[in-house]
């Protein structure tokens, strides 16, 4: 079982609680589609009045199809080729259509050839795709992005992969190539033993500020596992190749990348292939105390180092609390008043997002908030409750007696009703020190996005997972309030020199703010 099955940050938690019914509906739909797919294949597929044949047609038969078609005769060829692609028709049927068009009109339009090219590439007919390249390059002055991407993919799967490089260069003159374009050529280069050009393209991806695709990383690790076969010119030694792969793992660490299982498999295979070493990899999990169940080593702490904390505090103050749009959410006077308030008070152990917590129970907000404050007081914690001024107006939701007790048991600060309280919460928590935690259901994704660089965003997420309290389960009257356990370890690629631990993504339900619960443990045994 996962170490923290109830944690708000555990992979799959969000979708398990919000999309269960949706998945059941989707499953039922898939079962219906599968059942339909088991039926005997019809002789033709019909859509928009056109019927896709199930065999190649002669020019005479195509002529009859054209005469009976409900669409414009000028567009018949393109509509039919599109239909052939959508229905997964045999390539020979598409070829027979091209033959008919060439005989009928003496030429073929760009759009028709593009649809034929799409059918070829998606179907893995690379030789035909390369023939199409010669036709289109000779007939048209330039290729648009879609055709260029398809030709890059087709060339990259063959020994002629180098032909994709000038296509990529031509694309760069008009538009930035996609990471998929780069990934296709990198994969083709590595498949044919050209390590150096592959890494040059990889560096180009990073230089453009793009995030490499998992397929790219997998191709690089699989190339390393094959021994980093070097081409005759500009080759790389296995040692150089290995250093570059360690750099990829460093990139994953710095950017909080969680590889999927097939990429993790490639990483494991590469470690096993290293000569002169005895790396052993196994799939495992981590105990609630942060100990790897595979090798018994303790993983990195979730707590920030003093240097990391200082860096994060400065960036949060500058980019979130004092950011350019903060005064759309509060006023300079209110923020300064709050800072003076915090300075007068003792350091807090817990900062509570009062409105967020109270709204867990609609209609009994003050009762809910009082129960939480009483629990924190029972634990001997110095608590700050952040709220809004409307909470002080007696009503059915905000009982005067409950609010009075809250103010006796905790320090309280009530902002204007139009103010956003998150900047106040972050300020008070960070100002109180690394021991202080905050209680809220808000996952702070918008605030994380305000931070300027990957390092700071990673530190913010690490700090958040180590400091955010979330109420566990329901809060019943007269019962104690429980909180989800905070993981003591950091879920990130990490190494001690003699071991590597790689958290990998084995859940299709993981949201972006959740972390995997499965690990690849790699140890170097003498």
XYZ file of C-alpha atoms in Angstrom:
526
model
C 0.000 0.000 0.000
C 1.176 3.580 -0.576
C 2.848 5.173 2.407
C 0.383 8.078 2.561
C -2.863 6.898 0.962
C -4.873 9.777 2.435
C -2.432 12.623 1.778
C -3.754 15.443 -0.370
C -0.448 15.243 -2.284
C -0.516 11.451 -2.860
C -0.833 10.476 -6.511
C -4.404 9.734 -7.527
C -6.063 11.296 -4.491
C -7.791 14.085 -6.430
C -9.245 11.959 -9.174
C -10.231 9.161 -6.843
C -12.463 11.584 -5.005
C -13.800 13.634 -7.924
C -13.872 11.425 -11.023
C -14.987 7.990 -9.894
C -18.371 8.298 -11.573
C -16.815 9.807 -14.666
C -14.452 6.855 -15.032
C -17.304 4.390 -14.609
C -19.229 6.143 -17.361
C -16.168 6.140 -19.615
C -15.575 2.440 -18.915
C -19.134 1.591 -19.868
C -18.724 3.563 -23.077
C -15.477 1.748 -23.902
C -17.125 -1.607 -23.302
C -19.871 -0.649 -25.741
C -17.261 0.389 -28.297
C -15.354 -2.861 -27.799
C -18.558 -4.816 -28.257
C -19.254 -2.914 -31.448
C -15.700 -3.576 -32.601
C -16.275 -7.336 -32.328
C -18.987 -7.171 -34.976
C -18.158 -8.316 -38.536
C -16.525 -5.593 -40.590
C -18.848 -3.850 -42.981
C -17.922 -3.716 -46.651
C -17.753 0.066 -46.559
C -17.648 2.901 -44.047
C -20.035 5.729 -44.711
C -19.804 9.319 -43.512
C -21.126 12.602 -44.878
C -22.593 10.698 -47.789
C -19.252 9.217 -48.909
C -18.509 5.504 -48.705
C -14.953 4.281 -48.161
C -14.290 1.212 -50.320
C -12.739 -1.876 -48.754
C -10.509 -2.664 -51.758
C -8.529 -0.740 -54.384
C -10.753 0.594 -57.179
C -10.064 0.940 -60.860
C -10.195 4.403 -62.454
C -13.606 3.500 -63.883
C -14.925 2.597 -60.429
C -13.517 5.784 -58.920
C -15.164 7.744 -61.745
C -18.509 6.264 -60.759
C -17.869 7.161 -57.088
C -17.086 10.730 -58.140
C -20.275 11.053 -60.183
C -22.416 9.756 -57.304
C -20.685 11.727 -54.542
C -22.842 14.278 -52.682
C -19.889 16.657 -52.251
C -18.339 19.059 -54.721
C -16.443 17.223 -57.507
C -13.492 19.562 -56.927
C -13.232 18.382 -53.312
C -14.080 14.723 -53.784
C -10.477 13.521 -53.793
C -9.536 15.314 -50.549
C -12.732 14.275 -48.745
C -12.274 10.663 -49.826
C -8.593 10.555 -48.804
C -9.528 12.013 -45.414
C -12.188 9.325 -45.071
C -9.678 6.610 -45.948
C -7.372 7.881 -43.208
C -10.143 8.064 -40.613
C -11.309 4.531 -41.362
C -7.808 3.042 -41.372
C -8.081 1.922 -44.976
C -5.404 -0.164 -46.666
C -2.643 1.818 -48.340
C -3.372 0.273 -51.759
C -6.841 1.832 -51.703
C -5.329 5.275 -51.187
C -2.810 4.612 -53.966
C -5.588 3.684 -56.350
C -7.290 6.998 -55.553
C -4.068 8.904 -56.335
C -3.763 7.043 -59.644
C -7.318 7.988 -60.575
C -6.794 11.664 -59.709
C -3.537 11.815 -61.673
C -5.194 10.266 -64.737
C -8.313 12.395 -64.395
C -6.722 15.799 -63.777
C -3.044 15.418 -64.582
C -2.044 16.775 -61.201
C -2.543 16.321 -57.460
C -3.309 19.114 -54.987
C -1.206 19.892 -51.930
C -4.123 19.065 -49.628
C -4.655 15.662 -51.253
C -0.983 14.735 -50.923
C -0.951 15.959 -47.330
C -3.852 13.658 -46.443
C -2.129 10.770 -48.230
C 1.109 11.568 -46.373
C -0.761 11.520 -43.069
C -2.160 8.092 -43.883
C 1.314 6.815 -44.799
C 3.072 8.142 -41.682
C 0.377 7.106 -39.218
C 0.320 3.656 -40.783
C 4.105 3.251 -40.682
C 4.502 3.244 -44.481
C 7.759 5.177 -44.425
C 9.000 4.246 -47.905
C 5.817 5.649 -49.453
C 6.110 8.736 -47.255
C 9.633 9.362 -48.558
C 8.367 8.974 -52.151
C 5.705 11.537 -51.313
C 8.448 13.876 -50.087
C 10.129 13.843 -53.485
C 6.823 14.576 -55.212
C 5.862 17.454 -52.896
C 9.321 19.051 -52.875
C 9.305 19.027 -56.658
C 5.759 20.314 -57.046
C 5.499 22.973 -54.327
C 7.863 25.820 -53.365
C 7.559 25.234 -49.626
C 6.091 22.839 -47.072
C 3.876 23.956 -44.226
C 4.457 22.875 -40.629
C 2.140 19.865 -40.689
C 3.812 18.279 -43.702
C 7.286 19.076 -42.369
C 6.498 17.393 -39.042
C 5.201 14.293 -40.817
C 8.286 14.066 -43.031
C 10.561 14.498 -39.999
C 8.795 11.594 -38.306
C 8.997 9.379 -41.381
C 12.672 10.099 -42.151
C 13.635 9.627 -38.495
C 12.395 6.050 -38.564
C 14.679 5.105 -41.453
C 18.383 5.012 -42.307
C 17.794 8.349 -44.054
C 17.191 10.059 -40.702
C 19.732 12.774 -41.572
C 17.329 14.037 -44.249
C 15.135 15.273 -41.403
C 17.798 17.802 -40.318
C 17.413 20.249 -43.251
C 13.625 20.016 -42.861
C 14.053 21.015 -39.220
C 16.299 23.923 -40.219
C 13.749 25.127 -42.765
C 11.024 24.989 -40.121
C 13.101 27.154 -37.787
C 13.070 29.948 -40.365
C 9.322 30.432 -39.947
C 8.318 28.800 -36.646
C 9.863 27.220 -33.572
C 9.905 23.424 -34.041
C 8.057 21.420 -31.426
C 9.637 19.120 -28.863
C 8.036 16.269 -30.824
C 10.011 17.276 -33.945
C 13.249 17.221 -31.955
C 12.312 13.984 -30.218
C 11.689 12.191 -33.508
C 15.111 13.108 -34.903
C 16.921 12.381 -31.627
C 15.307 8.950 -31.551
C 16.270 8.311 -35.173
C 19.867 9.400 -34.613
C 20.264 7.150 -31.574
C 18.614 4.226 -33.322
C 21.336 4.452 -35.960
C 24.252 4.949 -33.567
C 24.668 8.708 -33.982
C 25.005 9.773 -30.361
C 26.753 13.117 -30.840
C 24.111 14.680 -33.147
C 21.403 13.396 -30.815
C 22.918 15.170 -27.828
C 23.453 18.328 -29.874
C 19.748 18.389 -30.665
C 18.954 17.685 -27.012
C 21.035 20.706 -26.005
C 19.129 22.737 -28.586
C 15.842 21.741 -26.936
C 17.083 22.919 -23.553
C 18.548 26.062 -25.086
C 15.141 26.956 -26.515
C 13.631 26.689 -23.022
C 11.600 23.623 -23.999
C 10.946 20.610 -21.791
C 12.125 17.376 -23.447
C 9.523 14.700 -24.028
C 9.665 11.446 -22.037
C 10.247 9.672 -25.371
C 13.422 11.711 -25.807
C 14.801 10.724 -22.420
C 13.866 7.096 -22.974
C 15.675 7.063 -26.324
C 18.775 8.553 -24.682
C 18.829 5.970 -21.883
C 18.123 3.122 -24.297
C 21.015 4.383 -26.450
C 23.247 4.313 -23.379
C 22.150 0.768 -22.546
C 23.164 -0.334 -26.032
C 26.681 0.797 -25.170
C 26.446 4.287 -26.591
C 27.388 3.044 -30.056
C 29.434 5.823 -31.641
C 29.317 6.733 -35.311
C 32.511 7.041 -37.281
C 32.574 10.837 -37.138
C 31.941 12.861 -34.011
C 31.279 9.866 -31.792
C 31.039 9.869 -28.007
C 32.813 7.626 -25.570
C 30.671 5.582 -23.168
C 32.040 7.679 -20.298
C 30.962 10.929 -21.976
C 27.577 9.437 -22.748
C 27.173 8.312 -19.151
C 27.972 11.778 -17.814
C 25.298 13.232 -20.058
C 22.724 10.747 -18.735
C 23.585 11.650 -15.155
C 22.908 15.216 -16.242
C 19.440 14.139 -17.397
C 18.752 12.723 -13.938
C 19.935 16.032 -12.489
C 17.492 17.862 -14.773
C 14.670 15.622 -13.542
C 15.613 16.450 -9.967
C 15.835 20.195 -10.528
C 12.554 20.332 -12.431
C 10.584 17.834 -10.332
C 10.121 15.424 -13.237
C 8.530 12.075 -12.438
C 9.255 9.548 -15.220
C 6.586 7.093 -16.266
C 7.209 3.375 -15.801
C 8.579 2.746 -19.305
C 11.147 5.540 -18.884
C 12.015 4.260 -15.412
C 12.561 0.832 -17.024
C 15.050 2.388 -19.451
C 16.875 4.108 -16.578
C 17.104 0.827 -14.689
C 18.358 -1.043 -17.770
C 21.062 1.575 -18.360
C 22.377 1.289 -14.797
C 22.448 -2.510 -15.144
C 24.463 -2.183 -18.382
C 27.285 -0.069 -16.912
C 30.581 -1.999 -17.180
C 32.699 -2.367 -14.067
C 29.737 -1.704 -11.785
C 27.219 -3.923 -10.062
C 24.090 -1.811 -10.022
C 20.930 -3.558 -8.885
C 17.525 -1.992 -9.404
C 14.204 -2.876 -7.851
C 10.706 -1.433 -7.718
C 9.743 -0.456 -4.218
C 7.960 1.982 -1.920
C 8.997 4.119 1.029
C 7.932 3.723 4.656
C 5.980 6.494 6.432
C 9.251 7.463 8.158
C 11.031 7.980 4.842
C 13.046 4.745 4.700
C 13.390 2.930 1.360
C 11.911 -0.555 1.659
C 14.360 -1.788 -0.966
C 17.758 -0.829 0.421
C 16.891 0.527 3.874
C 18.434 3.961 3.316
C 16.782 7.136 4.513
C 15.567 9.538 1.856
C 16.137 13.289 1.798
C 14.139 15.305 4.301
C 11.155 17.322 3.141
C 12.407 20.214 5.269
C 14.307 22.993 3.528
C 17.893 23.758 4.404
C 18.523 27.216 5.932
C 19.871 28.397 2.570
C 16.850 27.077 0.676
C 14.468 28.603 3.210
C 16.131 32.022 2.959
C 15.971 31.909 -0.838
C 12.306 30.854 -0.870
C 11.250 33.426 1.706
C 12.858 36.226 -0.303
C 11.251 35.124 -3.571
C 7.783 34.638 -2.030
C 7.983 38.074 -0.421
C 9.020 39.685 -3.714
C 6.896 37.759 -6.221
C 3.726 36.807 -4.311
C 3.306 39.014 -1.258
C 4.754 42.176 -2.808
C 4.082 41.181 -6.433
C 2.812 43.626 -8.999
C -0.809 42.498 -8.632
C -0.952 42.114 -4.846
C -2.756 45.425 -4.352
C -5.571 44.187 -6.553
C -6.209 41.761 -3.688
C -5.502 44.052 -0.714
C -4.173 47.551 0.042
C -0.738 48.791 0.997
C -2.138 50.052 4.307
C -3.749 46.722 5.167
C -0.608 44.773 4.310
C 1.575 47.055 6.415
C -0.913 46.843 9.271
C -0.721 43.049 9.106
C 3.080 43.065 9.083
C 3.066 45.248 12.216
C 0.529 42.876 13.807
C 2.735 39.844 13.134
C 5.795 41.640 14.470
C 4.037 42.331 17.784
C 2.972 38.723 18.251
C 4.990 35.655 19.269
C 6.061 33.352 16.459
C 3.219 31.100 15.371
C 3.211 27.324 15.216
C 0.179 27.136 12.920
C -1.503 29.692 10.668
C -5.138 28.845 9.844
C -6.963 29.957 6.702
C -10.101 30.580 8.746
C -12.686 30.990 5.978
C -11.314 28.091 3.974
C -11.394 25.745 6.972
C -14.769 26.964 8.259
C -16.458 26.359 4.896
C -15.809 22.634 5.154
C -19.168 22.501 6.961
C -21.743 24.788 5.380
C -24.186 26.416 7.784
C -22.008 25.694 10.840
C -18.870 27.559 9.865
C -18.014 29.063 13.243
C -18.577 25.712 14.954
C -16.207 24.022 12.530
C -13.528 26.677 12.961
C -13.856 26.544 16.765
C -13.384 22.755 16.742
C -10.129 23.153 14.795
C -8.843 25.944 17.038
C -9.650 23.905 20.160
C -7.695 20.943 18.753
C -4.655 23.107 18.055
C -4.901 24.641 21.530
C -5.105 21.134 23.032
C -1.816 20.335 21.295
C -0.216 23.393 22.895
C 0.301 25.238 19.608
C 0.397 29.005 19.157
C -2.173 29.661 16.456
C -3.035 32.539 14.148
C -6.474 32.522 12.540
C -6.854 34.616 9.401
C -10.383 35.615 8.511
C -12.498 38.327 6.952
C -14.464 41.001 8.744
C -17.874 39.621 7.776
C -17.117 36.633 10.028
C -17.489 38.976 13.025
C -21.090 39.841 12.129
C -23.382 37.464 14.071
C -25.415 35.157 11.855
C -26.519 31.540 11.622
C -23.147 30.651 10.131
C -21.060 32.864 12.409
C -22.223 32.432 15.993
C -21.117 35.323 18.255
C -20.171 33.011 21.156
C -18.105 30.704 18.917
C -16.261 33.623 17.368
C -15.550 35.046 20.833
C -14.054 31.731 21.956
C -11.931 31.541 18.829
C -10.465 34.971 19.562
C -9.654 33.888 23.128
C -7.945 30.665 22.109
C -5.999 32.003 19.105
C -4.526 35.188 17.723
C -6.845 36.542 15.019
C -6.540 38.987 12.150
C -9.566 39.868 10.022
C -8.983 41.410 6.587
C -11.384 43.447 4.507
C -14.045 41.313 2.837
C -12.620 42.055 -0.608
C -9.063 41.102 0.325
C -7.468 37.792 -0.573
C -6.036 36.143 2.504
C -3.436 33.840 0.879
C -0.644 36.466 0.811
C -1.264 37.124 4.528
C -1.161 33.387 5.253
C 2.118 32.897 3.369
C 3.700 35.937 4.996
C 2.812 34.891 8.551
C 3.887 31.279 8.011
C 7.250 32.105 6.437
C 7.918 34.945 8.885
C 7.394 32.608 11.851
C 10.169 30.262 10.723
C 10.696 26.817 9.257
C 8.796 25.109 12.084
C 5.517 26.929 11.355
C 2.785 25.131 9.406
C -0.389 26.357 7.776
C -3.855 24.821 7.629
C -5.826 25.182 4.402
C -7.445 23.157 1.646
C -6.123 25.659 -0.923
C -3.279 24.043 -2.864
C -1.689 27.394 -3.801
C -1.214 26.526 -7.476
C -1.787 30.107 -8.635
C 0.817 31.409 -6.201
C 3.342 28.771 -7.218
C 2.866 29.853 -10.832
C 3.824 33.435 -9.877
C 7.337 32.352 -8.966
C 9.917 33.200 -11.621
C 12.025 30.063 -12.049
C 11.963 26.279 -11.781
C 14.202 26.162 -8.691
C 11.974 28.490 -6.669
C 8.813 26.684 -7.773
C 10.379 23.380 -6.725
C 11.353 24.796 -3.325
C 7.871 26.252 -2.848
C 6.261 22.888 -3.585
C 8.719 21.140 -1.271
C 8.035 23.670 1.496
C 4.300 23.367 0.926
C 4.299 19.560 1.206
C 6.327 19.804 4.407
C 4.203 22.516 6.010
C 0.600 22.275 4.840
C -1.884 20.702 7.209
C -5.126 19.290 5.824
C -8.032 18.037 7.929
C -8.473 14.279 7.714
C -11.964 12.907 7.282
C -15.072 14.544 8.690
C -15.312 16.580 11.874
C -18.052 15.242 14.137
C -19.414 17.229 17.064
C -17.616 16.352 20.280
C -14.897 14.411 18.453
C -11.252 15.408 18.080
C -10.039 16.842 14.792
C -7.510 14.783 12.872
C -4.968 15.975 10.314
C -3.394 14.166 7.392
C 0.174 13.078 8.047
C 2.884 15.226 6.483
C 5.462 13.176 4.624
C 8.902 13.535 6.287
C 10.800 12.877 3.046
C 11.091 14.613 -0.298
C 9.686 12.907 -3.388
C 12.396 13.793 -5.869
C 15.199 12.104 -7.837
C 18.075 11.760 -5.375
C 21.483 10.095 -5.044
C 24.037 9.318 -2.366
C 26.784 8.225 -4.781
C 26.283 4.537 -4.100
C 22.522 4.643 -4.601
C 19.870 6.370 -6.673
C 16.210 6.715 -5.848
C 13.854 7.711 -8.651
C 10.147 8.317 -7.917
C 8.224 7.163 -10.968
C 4.697 7.770 -12.123
C 2.609 4.609 -12.271
C -0.775 6.313 -11.899
C -2.848 7.686 -14.753
C -4.814 9.600 -12.137
C -1.980 11.745 -10.764
C -2.674 15.468 -10.812
C 0.117 17.998 -11.296
C 0.285 18.888 -7.591
C 0.448 15.246 -6.473
C 3.573 13.125 -6.094
C 4.090 9.439 -6.968
C 4.157 6.759 -4.310
C 6.284 4.260 -6.281
C 10.088 4.278 -6.456
C 12.943 2.780 -8.439
C 15.751 1.930 -5.999
C 19.220 1.520 -7.544
C 22.172 0.385 -5.438
C 25.781 -0.225 -6.458
C 26.857 -3.430 -4.751
C 30.602 -4.230 -4.664
